[in-house]
Short mmCIF file of N, CA, C and O in Angstrom, two decimals:
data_model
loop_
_atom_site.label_atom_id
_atom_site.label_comp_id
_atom_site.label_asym_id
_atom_site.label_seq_id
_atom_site.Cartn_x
_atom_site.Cartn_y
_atom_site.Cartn_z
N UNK A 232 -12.32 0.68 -11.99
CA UNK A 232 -12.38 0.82 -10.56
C UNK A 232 -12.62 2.30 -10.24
O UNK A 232 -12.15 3.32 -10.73
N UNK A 233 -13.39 2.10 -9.40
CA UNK A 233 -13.86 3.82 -8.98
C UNK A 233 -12.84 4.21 -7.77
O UNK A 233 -12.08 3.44 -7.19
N UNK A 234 -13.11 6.23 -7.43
CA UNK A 234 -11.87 6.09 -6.82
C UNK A 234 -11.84 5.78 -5.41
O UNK A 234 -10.84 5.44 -4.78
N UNK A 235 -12.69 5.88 -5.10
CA UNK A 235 -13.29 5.27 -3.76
C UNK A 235 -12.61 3.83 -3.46
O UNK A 235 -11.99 3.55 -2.43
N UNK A 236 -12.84 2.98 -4.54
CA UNK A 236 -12.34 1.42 -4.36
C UNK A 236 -11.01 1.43 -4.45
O UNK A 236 -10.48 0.63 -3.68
N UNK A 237 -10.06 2.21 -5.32
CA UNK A 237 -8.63 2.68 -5.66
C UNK A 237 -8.51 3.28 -4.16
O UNK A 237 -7.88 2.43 -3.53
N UNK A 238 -8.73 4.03 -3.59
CA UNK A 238 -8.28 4.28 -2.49
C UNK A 238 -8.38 3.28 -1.04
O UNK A 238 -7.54 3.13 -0.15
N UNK A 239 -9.59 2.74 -1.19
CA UNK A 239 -9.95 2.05 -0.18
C UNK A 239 -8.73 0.75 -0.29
O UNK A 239 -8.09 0.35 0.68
N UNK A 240 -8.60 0.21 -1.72
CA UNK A 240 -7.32 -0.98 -1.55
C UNK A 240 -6.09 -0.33 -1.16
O UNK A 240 -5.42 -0.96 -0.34
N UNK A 241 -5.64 0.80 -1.55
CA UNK A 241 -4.65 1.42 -1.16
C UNK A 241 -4.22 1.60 0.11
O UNK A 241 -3.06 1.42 0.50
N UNK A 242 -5.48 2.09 1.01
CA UNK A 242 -4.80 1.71 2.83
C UNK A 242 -4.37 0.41 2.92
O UNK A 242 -3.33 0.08 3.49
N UNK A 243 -5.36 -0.55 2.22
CA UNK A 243 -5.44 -1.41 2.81
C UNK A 243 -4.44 -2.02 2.52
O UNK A 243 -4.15 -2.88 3.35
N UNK A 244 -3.28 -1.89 1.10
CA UNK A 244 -2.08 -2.24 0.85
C UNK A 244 -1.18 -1.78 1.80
O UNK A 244 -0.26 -2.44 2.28
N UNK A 245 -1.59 -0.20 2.17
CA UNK A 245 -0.41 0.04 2.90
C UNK A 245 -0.73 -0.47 4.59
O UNK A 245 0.21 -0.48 5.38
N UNK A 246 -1.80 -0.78 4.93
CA UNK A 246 -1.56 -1.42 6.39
C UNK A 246 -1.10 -2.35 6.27
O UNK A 246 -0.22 -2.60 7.09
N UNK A 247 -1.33 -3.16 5.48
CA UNK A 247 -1.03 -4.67 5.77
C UNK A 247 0.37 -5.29 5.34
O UNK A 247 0.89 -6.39 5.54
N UNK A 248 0.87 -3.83 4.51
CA UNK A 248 2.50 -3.58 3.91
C UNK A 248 3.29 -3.40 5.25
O UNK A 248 4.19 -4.17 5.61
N UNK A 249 2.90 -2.38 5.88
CA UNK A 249 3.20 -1.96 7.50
C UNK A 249 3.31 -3.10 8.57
O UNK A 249 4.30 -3.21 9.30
N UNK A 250 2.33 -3.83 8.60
CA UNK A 250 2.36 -4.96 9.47
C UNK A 250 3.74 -5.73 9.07
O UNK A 250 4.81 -5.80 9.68
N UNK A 251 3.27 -6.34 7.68
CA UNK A 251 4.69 -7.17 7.45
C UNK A 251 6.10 -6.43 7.43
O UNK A 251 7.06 -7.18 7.61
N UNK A 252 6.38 -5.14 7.24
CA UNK A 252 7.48 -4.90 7.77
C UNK A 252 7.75 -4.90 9.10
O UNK A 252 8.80 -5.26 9.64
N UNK A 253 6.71 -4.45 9.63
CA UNK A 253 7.18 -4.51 11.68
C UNK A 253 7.56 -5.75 11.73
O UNK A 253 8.69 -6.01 12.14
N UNK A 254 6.73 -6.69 11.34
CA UNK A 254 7.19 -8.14 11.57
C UNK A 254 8.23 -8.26 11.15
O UNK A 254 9.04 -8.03 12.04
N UNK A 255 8.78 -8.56 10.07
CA UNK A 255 9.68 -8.55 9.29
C UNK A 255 10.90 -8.09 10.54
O UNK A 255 11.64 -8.84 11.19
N UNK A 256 10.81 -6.93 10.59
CA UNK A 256 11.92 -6.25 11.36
C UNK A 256 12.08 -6.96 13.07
O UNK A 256 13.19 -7.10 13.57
N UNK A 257 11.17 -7.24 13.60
CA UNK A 257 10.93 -7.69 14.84
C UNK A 257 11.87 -9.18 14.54
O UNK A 257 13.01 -9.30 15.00
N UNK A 258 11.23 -10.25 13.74
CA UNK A 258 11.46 -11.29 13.71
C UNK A 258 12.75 -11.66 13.03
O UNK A 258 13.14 -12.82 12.93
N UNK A 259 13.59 -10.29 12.41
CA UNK A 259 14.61 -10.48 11.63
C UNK A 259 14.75 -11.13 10.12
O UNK A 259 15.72 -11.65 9.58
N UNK A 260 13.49 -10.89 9.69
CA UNK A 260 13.10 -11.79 8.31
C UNK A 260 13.09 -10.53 7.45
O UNK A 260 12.23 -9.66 7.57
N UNK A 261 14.09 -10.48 6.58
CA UNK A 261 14.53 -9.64 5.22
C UNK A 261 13.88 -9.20 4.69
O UNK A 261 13.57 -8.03 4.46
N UNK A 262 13.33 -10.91 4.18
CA UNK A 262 12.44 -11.14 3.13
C UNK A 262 10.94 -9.97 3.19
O UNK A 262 10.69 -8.99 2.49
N UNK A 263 10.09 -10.66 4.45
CA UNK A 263 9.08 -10.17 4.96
C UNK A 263 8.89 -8.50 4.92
O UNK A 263 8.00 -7.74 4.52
N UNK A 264 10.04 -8.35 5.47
CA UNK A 264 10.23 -6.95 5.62
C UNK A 264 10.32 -6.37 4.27
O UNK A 264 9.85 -5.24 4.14
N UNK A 265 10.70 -6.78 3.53
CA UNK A 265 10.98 -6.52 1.69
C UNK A 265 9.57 -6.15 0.97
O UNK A 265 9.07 -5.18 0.39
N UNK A 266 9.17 -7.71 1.39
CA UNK A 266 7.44 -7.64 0.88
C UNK A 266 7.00 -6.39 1.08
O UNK A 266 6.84 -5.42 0.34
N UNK A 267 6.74 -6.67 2.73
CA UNK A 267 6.11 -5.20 3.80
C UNK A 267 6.09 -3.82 2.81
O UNK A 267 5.12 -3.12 2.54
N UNK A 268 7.59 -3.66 2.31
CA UNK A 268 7.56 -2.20 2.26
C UNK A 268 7.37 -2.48 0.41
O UNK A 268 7.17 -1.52 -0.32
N UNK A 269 7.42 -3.30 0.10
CA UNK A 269 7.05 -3.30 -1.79
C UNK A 269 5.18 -2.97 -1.94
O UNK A 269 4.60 -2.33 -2.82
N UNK A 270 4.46 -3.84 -0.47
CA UNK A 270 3.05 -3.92 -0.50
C UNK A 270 3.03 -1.97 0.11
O UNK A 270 2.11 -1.19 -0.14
N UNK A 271 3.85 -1.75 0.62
CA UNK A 271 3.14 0.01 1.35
C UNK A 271 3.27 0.36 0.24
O UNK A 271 2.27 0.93 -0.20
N UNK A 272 4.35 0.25 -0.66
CA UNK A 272 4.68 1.22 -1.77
C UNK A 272 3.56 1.37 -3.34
O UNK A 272 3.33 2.34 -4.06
N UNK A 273 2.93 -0.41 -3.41
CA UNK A 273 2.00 0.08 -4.05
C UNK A 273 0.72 0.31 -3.72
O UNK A 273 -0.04 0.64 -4.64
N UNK A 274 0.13 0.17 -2.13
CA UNK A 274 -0.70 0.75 -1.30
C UNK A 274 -0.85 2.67 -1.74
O UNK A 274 -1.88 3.31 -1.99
N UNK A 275 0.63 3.16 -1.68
CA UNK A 275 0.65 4.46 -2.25
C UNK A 275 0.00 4.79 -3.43
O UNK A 275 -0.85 5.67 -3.55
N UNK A 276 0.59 3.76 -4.63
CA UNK A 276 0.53 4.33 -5.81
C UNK A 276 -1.05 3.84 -6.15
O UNK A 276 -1.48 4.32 -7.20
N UNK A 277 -1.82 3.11 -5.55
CA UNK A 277 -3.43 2.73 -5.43
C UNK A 277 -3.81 4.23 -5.26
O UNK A 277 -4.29 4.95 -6.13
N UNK A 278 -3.49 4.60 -3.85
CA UNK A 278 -4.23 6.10 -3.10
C UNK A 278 -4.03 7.12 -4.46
O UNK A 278 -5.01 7.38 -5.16
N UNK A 279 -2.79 7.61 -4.74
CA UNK A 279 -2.29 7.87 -5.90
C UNK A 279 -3.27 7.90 -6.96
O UNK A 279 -3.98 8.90 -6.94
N UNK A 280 -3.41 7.35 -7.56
CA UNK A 280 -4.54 6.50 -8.75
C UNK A 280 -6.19 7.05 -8.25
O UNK A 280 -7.03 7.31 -9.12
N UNK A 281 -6.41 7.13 -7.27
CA UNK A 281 -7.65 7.34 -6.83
C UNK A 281 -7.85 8.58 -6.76
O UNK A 281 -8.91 9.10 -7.11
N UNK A 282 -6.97 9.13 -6.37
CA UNK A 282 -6.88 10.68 -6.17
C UNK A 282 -6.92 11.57 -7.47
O UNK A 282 -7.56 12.62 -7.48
N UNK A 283 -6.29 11.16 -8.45
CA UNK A 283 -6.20 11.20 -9.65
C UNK A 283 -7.68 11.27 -10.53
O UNK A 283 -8.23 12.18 -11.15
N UNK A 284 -7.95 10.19 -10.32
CA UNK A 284 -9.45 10.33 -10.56
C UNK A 284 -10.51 10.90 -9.91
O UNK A 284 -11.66 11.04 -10.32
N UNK A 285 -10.03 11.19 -8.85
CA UNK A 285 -10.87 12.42 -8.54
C UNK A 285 -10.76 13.83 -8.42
O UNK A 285 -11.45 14.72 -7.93
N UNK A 286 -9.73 13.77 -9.00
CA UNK A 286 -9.11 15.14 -9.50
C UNK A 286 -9.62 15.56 -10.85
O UNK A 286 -9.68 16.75 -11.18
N UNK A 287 -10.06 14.39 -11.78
CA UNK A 287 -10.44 14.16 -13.12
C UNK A 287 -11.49 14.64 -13.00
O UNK A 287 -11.78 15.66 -13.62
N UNK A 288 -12.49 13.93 -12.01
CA UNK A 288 -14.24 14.15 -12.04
C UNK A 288 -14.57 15.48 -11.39
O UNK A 288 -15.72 15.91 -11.25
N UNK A 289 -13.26 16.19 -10.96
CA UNK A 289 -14.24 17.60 -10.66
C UNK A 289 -14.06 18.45 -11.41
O UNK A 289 -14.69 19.51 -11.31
#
């Protein structure tokens, strides 16, 4: 995976990590909210990873 694509899944882990915690928290669901912040956290370590490799290629 290039780092472009490593980064690009990485927002996209962490928005959609974000969503389900608001929800989560709004609706009082633990669980959801659990997910939410397990999906931001490896949304990070994606961006992380990408960055990395482009730290490599210069």
């Amino acid at each position: 995976m290039s780092e472009s694509e490593d980064k690009a899944k990485g927002a996209a882990n962490k928005t959609v990590g974000a969503a389900k915690d608001k929800i989560g928290e709004a609706t009082d669901n633990k669980d959801l909210q659990d997910e939410g912040k397990a999906q931001k956290l490896k949304g990070h370590g994606q961006n992380l990873k990408g960055e990395a490799k482009g730290a490599l290629d210069d």
